[in-house]
Short mmCIF file of C-alpha atoms in Angstrom, two decimals:
data_model
loop_
_atom_site.label_atom_id
_atom_site.label_comp_id
_atom_site.label_asym_id
_atom_site.label_seq_id
_atom_site.Cartn_x
_atom_site.Cartn_y
_atom_site.Cartn_z
CA MET P 1 15.76 -25.31 19.53
CA LYS P 2 15.07 -28.88 20.09
CA HIS P 3 11.33 -28.09 20.02
CA SER P 4 11.70 -26.84 16.39
CA PHE P 5 11.18 -29.31 13.48
CA SER P 6 10.85 -26.74 10.84
CA LYS P 7 13.83 -27.68 8.92
CA VAL P 8 14.13 -30.91 7.11
CA LYS P 9 17.55 -31.51 8.78
CA THR P 10 16.05 -31.31 12.28
CA ASP P 11 13.78 -34.57 12.21
CA ARG P 12 12.75 -37.04 15.15
CA ASN P 13 15.38 -39.58 14.25
CA TYR P 14 17.79 -38.15 16.64
CA ASN P 15 20.41 -38.18 13.87
CA GLU P 16 23.55 -36.21 13.92
CA ASP P 17 21.90 -33.30 12.33
CA PHE P 18 19.39 -33.04 14.98
CA LYS P 19 22.19 -33.28 17.59
CA THR P 20 24.23 -30.38 16.05
CA TYR P 21 21.01 -28.32 16.17
CA ILE P 22 19.95 -28.78 19.86
CA THR P 23 23.54 -28.53 21.12
CA ILE P 24 25.68 -26.18 19.01
CA GLY P 25 22.53 -24.49 17.49
CA VAL P 26 21.55 -23.54 21.30
CA LEU P 27 24.96 -22.55 22.27
CA GLN P 28 24.95 -19.95 19.46
CA TYR P 29 22.70 -17.71 21.55
CA LEU P 30 25.43 -17.12 24.13
CA PRO P 31 27.63 -14.05 23.92
CA ALA P 32 30.10 -14.83 21.26
CA GLN P 33 33.32 -14.86 23.32
CA ILE P 34 31.55 -17.18 26.00
CA PHE P 35 30.42 -19.26 22.93
CA TRP P 36 33.97 -19.51 21.50
CA ASN P 37 35.43 -20.27 24.92
CA ILE P 38 33.36 -23.35 25.30
CA LEU P 39 34.17 -24.42 21.70
CA ARG P 40 37.82 -23.73 22.26
CA ALA P 41 38.09 -25.60 25.50
CA SER P 42 36.37 -28.70 23.92
CA VAL P 43 39.25 -28.77 21.24
CA ILE P 44 42.30 -31.15 22.20
CA ASP P 45 45.68 -29.45 21.87
CA ASN P 46 43.92 -25.90 21.82
CA HIS P 47 46.86 -23.80 22.78
CA SER P 48 47.58 -22.67 19.29
CA LEU P 49 43.93 -21.35 19.03
CA PRO P 50 43.08 -17.72 19.45
CA LYS P 51 41.66 -16.77 22.83
CA SER P 52 39.42 -13.82 21.31
CA SER P 53 36.97 -14.27 18.82
CA GLY P 54 35.28 -11.07 18.34
CA GLU P 55 31.52 -10.99 17.61
CA ILE P 56 29.69 -13.49 15.43
CA GLU P 57 29.18 -11.79 12.02
CA GLN P 58 27.40 -14.85 10.44
CA ILE P 59 26.43 -18.32 11.35
CA ASP P 60 25.13 -20.92 8.83
CA PHE P 61 23.93 -24.69 9.43
CA TRP P 62 24.57 -26.82 6.48
CA PRO P 63 25.34 -24.11 3.90
CA LYS P 64 25.85 -25.22 0.30
CA TRP P 65 28.76 -23.92 -1.33
CA TYR P 66 28.58 -24.61 -5.02
CA LYS P 67 32.01 -23.43 -6.31
CA LEU P 68 33.82 -26.61 -6.75
CA GLN P 69 37.04 -25.55 -8.72
CA ASN P 70 40.27 -27.23 -7.56
CA ILE P 71 38.42 -29.70 -5.34
CA LYS P 72 40.21 -33.26 -5.84
CA VAL P 73 37.53 -35.42 -4.56
CA VAL P 74 34.00 -34.42 -5.69
CA THR P 75 30.96 -36.79 -5.28
CA ASN P 76 27.91 -36.77 -7.55
CA LYS P 77 26.62 -33.50 -5.48
CA LYS P 78 26.60 -30.29 -7.03
CA TYR P 79 27.83 -28.53 -3.89
CA ILE P 80 29.92 -28.96 -0.83
CA GLU P 81 27.90 -28.61 2.57
CA PRO P 82 29.67 -28.48 6.01
CA ASP P 83 27.61 -28.93 9.08
CA ILE P 84 28.30 -25.28 10.49
CA PHE P 85 30.04 -22.21 9.25
CA ILE P 86 30.60 -19.31 11.53
CA ARG P 87 32.19 -16.06 10.77
CA PHE P 88 33.71 -14.49 13.84
CA GLU P 89 35.39 -11.00 13.56
CA LYS P 90 38.72 -12.25 14.00
CA PHE P 91 38.53 -15.87 12.01
CA ASP P 92 36.23 -17.99 10.26
CA CYS P 93 35.40 -21.54 11.58
CA ILE P 94 33.92 -24.72 9.98
CA ILE P 95 32.62 -27.56 12.32
CA GLU P 96 32.35 -30.64 10.92
CA VAL P 97 29.98 -33.04 13.14
CA LYS P 98 29.71 -36.75 13.47
CA LYS P 99 27.06 -38.32 15.78
CA THR P 100 29.12 -40.09 18.19
CA ASP P 101 32.92 -39.87 19.15
CA ALA P 102 33.77 -43.34 17.49
CA ILE P 103 34.21 -42.96 13.82
CA GLY P 104 33.10 -40.77 10.75
CA GLN P 105 35.79 -38.02 10.18
CA TYR P 106 37.93 -38.46 7.23
CA GLU P 107 40.59 -36.22 5.64
CA THR P 108 39.18 -36.05 2.32
CA GLN P 109 36.26 -34.33 3.62
CA TRP P 110 38.33 -32.01 5.49
CA GLU P 111 40.18 -31.27 2.14
CA SER P 112 37.31 -30.69 0.00
CA GLN P 113 35.53 -28.50 2.69
CA THR P 114 38.51 -26.42 3.08
CA GLN P 115 38.89 -25.80 -0.70
CA ALA P 116 35.42 -25.09 -1.22
CA TYR P 117 35.64 -22.26 1.62
CA LYS P 118 38.80 -20.83 -0.05
CA ASN P 119 36.46 -20.79 -3.36
CA GLU P 120 33.56 -19.02 -1.59
CA TYR P 121 35.74 -16.60 0.51
CA PRO P 122 38.96 -15.70 -1.44
CA GLU P 123 39.83 -12.71 0.87
CA GLY P 124 41.98 -14.95 2.91
CA LYS P 125 40.38 -14.79 6.52
CA PRO P 126 42.10 -17.35 8.84
CA LEU P 127 40.40 -20.39 8.95
CA ILE P 128 39.76 -22.75 12.06
CA TYR P 129 38.33 -26.31 11.14
CA ILE P 130 36.88 -28.24 14.14
CA ALA P 131 36.31 -31.95 13.64
CA LEU P 132 33.65 -32.72 16.40
CA GLY P 133 33.21 -36.35 17.01
CA GLY P 134 34.03 -39.30 14.78
CA ASN P 135 37.93 -39.26 15.58
CA PRO P 136 39.07 -42.80 16.19
CA SER P 137 42.50 -41.33 17.00
CA LEU P 138 42.85 -38.13 18.86
CA ASP P 139 46.54 -37.50 18.04
CA ALA P 140 47.51 -34.30 16.51
CA LEU P 141 47.75 -34.11 12.79
CA SER P 142 51.13 -33.50 11.13
CA LEU P 143 50.49 -32.70 7.67
CA ASP P 144 50.93 -28.98 6.80
CA LYS P 145 47.75 -29.03 4.81
CA PHE P 146 45.87 -29.88 7.98
CA LYS P 147 47.39 -27.42 10.23
CA HIS P 148 44.09 -25.63 10.66
CA VAL P 149 42.18 -28.80 11.54
CA TYR P 150 41.62 -29.33 15.29
CA LYS P 151 39.75 -32.61 16.68
CA SER P 152 37.03 -32.36 19.46
CA THR P 153 34.85 -34.74 21.06
CA TRP P 154 31.12 -34.62 22.17
CA LEU P 155 32.39 -35.70 25.73
CA ARG P 156 34.70 -32.62 26.02
CA LEU P 157 31.97 -30.42 24.72
CA LEU P 158 29.56 -31.74 27.31
CA ARG P 159 31.78 -31.41 30.00
CA GLU P 160 32.66 -27.72 29.18
CA VAL P 161 29.02 -26.87 28.85
CA ASP P 162 28.39 -28.38 32.22
CA LYS P 163 31.44 -26.54 33.70
CA ALA P 164 30.15 -23.16 32.34
CA LEU P 165 26.70 -23.75 33.99
CA GLN P 166 28.19 -24.85 37.17
CA GLU P 167 30.20 -21.75 37.37
CA ARG P 168 27.11 -19.45 36.93
CA ILE P 169 25.30 -21.50 39.64
CA SER P 170 28.14 -20.59 42.05
CA PHE P 171 28.00 -17.00 41.40
CA SER P 172 27.11 -15.11 44.62
CA PHE P 173 25.65 -12.36 42.68
CA LYS P 174 23.53 -13.36 39.68
CA SER P 175 22.80 -10.74 36.91
CA GLU P 176 20.14 -10.84 34.39
CA GLU P 177 22.73 -11.95 31.93
CA THR P 178 23.74 -14.84 34.31
CA TYR P 179 20.28 -16.00 34.52
CA GLN P 180 19.91 -16.07 30.48
CA GLU P 181 23.41 -17.71 30.12
CA SER P 182 22.22 -20.42 32.57
CA ARG P 183 19.04 -21.12 30.90
CA ILE P 184 20.90 -21.61 27.56
CA LEU P 185 23.45 -23.78 28.84
CA LYS P 186 20.86 -25.88 30.75
CA SER P 187 18.78 -26.30 27.46
CA THR P 188 22.06 -27.64 25.78
CA LEU P 189 22.39 -30.10 28.35
CA ASP P 190 18.98 -31.01 27.84
CA GLY P 191 19.61 -31.72 24.13
CA PHE P 192 22.65 -34.10 25.06
CA ALA P 193 20.17 -35.85 27.21
CA CYS P 194 18.15 -36.78 24.18
CA TYR P 195 21.19 -38.94 23.39
CA ASN P 196 21.43 -40.27 26.71
CA GLU P 197 24.80 -38.32 27.30
CA TYR P 198 25.22 -36.85 30.89
CA VAL P 199 28.17 -35.61 32.98
CA ILE P 200 28.95 -38.20 35.54
CA GLU P 201 31.22 -37.40 38.43
CA PHE P 202 33.49 -40.52 39.03
CA MET P 203 33.65 -41.18 42.88
CA GLU P 204 37.56 -41.14 42.69
CA THR P 205 37.46 -37.64 41.43
CA MET P 206 35.04 -36.39 44.19
CA ASP P 207 36.42 -34.25 46.82
CA LEU P 208 36.09 -36.50 50.05
CA TYR P 209 35.98 -33.54 52.35
CA LYS P 210 32.85 -32.04 50.59
CA HIS P 211 30.89 -35.23 50.07
CA SER P 212 29.81 -37.55 52.69
CA ILE P 213 27.99 -40.81 52.54
CA LYS P 214 25.48 -41.91 55.17
CA LEU P 215 25.05 -45.48 55.46
CA PRO P 216 21.94 -46.94 57.17
CA THR P 217 24.19 -49.58 58.75
CA LYS P 218 28.02 -49.97 59.60
CA LYS P 219 28.73 -51.61 56.42
CA THR P 220 31.72 -50.08 54.57
CA LEU P 221 31.37 -48.75 50.83
CA THR P 222 33.43 -51.69 49.86
CA GLN P 223 30.93 -54.14 51.19
CA LEU P 224 28.07 -52.31 49.52
CA TRP P 225 29.77 -52.70 46.13
CA LYS P 226 29.70 -56.27 46.67
CA ILE P 227 26.20 -56.58 47.01
#
């Protein structure tokens, strides 16, 4: 996916659209339930999210929704454009992406995209809205109109992708499906690497019984840090 520049959205400037396409755009090729498991685990306070997704019926990147009735905040655009829209069997999911975890999400955008979705799909399927990145506060939302909105971070998504990969590497028996899933997960981590984002194991979290450090001299680790 990261080798494709066929869409205007996927340019070589490493913007948020390109980041979306080389991470989630790659993860979409996993089995639907594994894909949802990773998305769900990346969400903060995810206990109320459904555990089962069913199959993916439709996935669109940057769909254009032209029905703007009842939308309070409308810009000069003639359409509303969420970053990702996924129709699982059991629910629909909007993912609004910001390039970093610092800033960028705002409630008026959540509100306008939610209403645009209702205009496009009035049949009333349950909607889950994931705000990925750009959340200066990770506190849960209290307003009823945002009960369907869940915050996620790129760091959490990155760690869940790596966790899924490490699980498959550890399997004593690897099927053809295992190897395929591992390739998809590895490719996703390569996408994160384009943005210098990696999983780092902090030393205080390492299992001291499984990781030994051989020093060339009798210097202690504390002494080495001081050099």
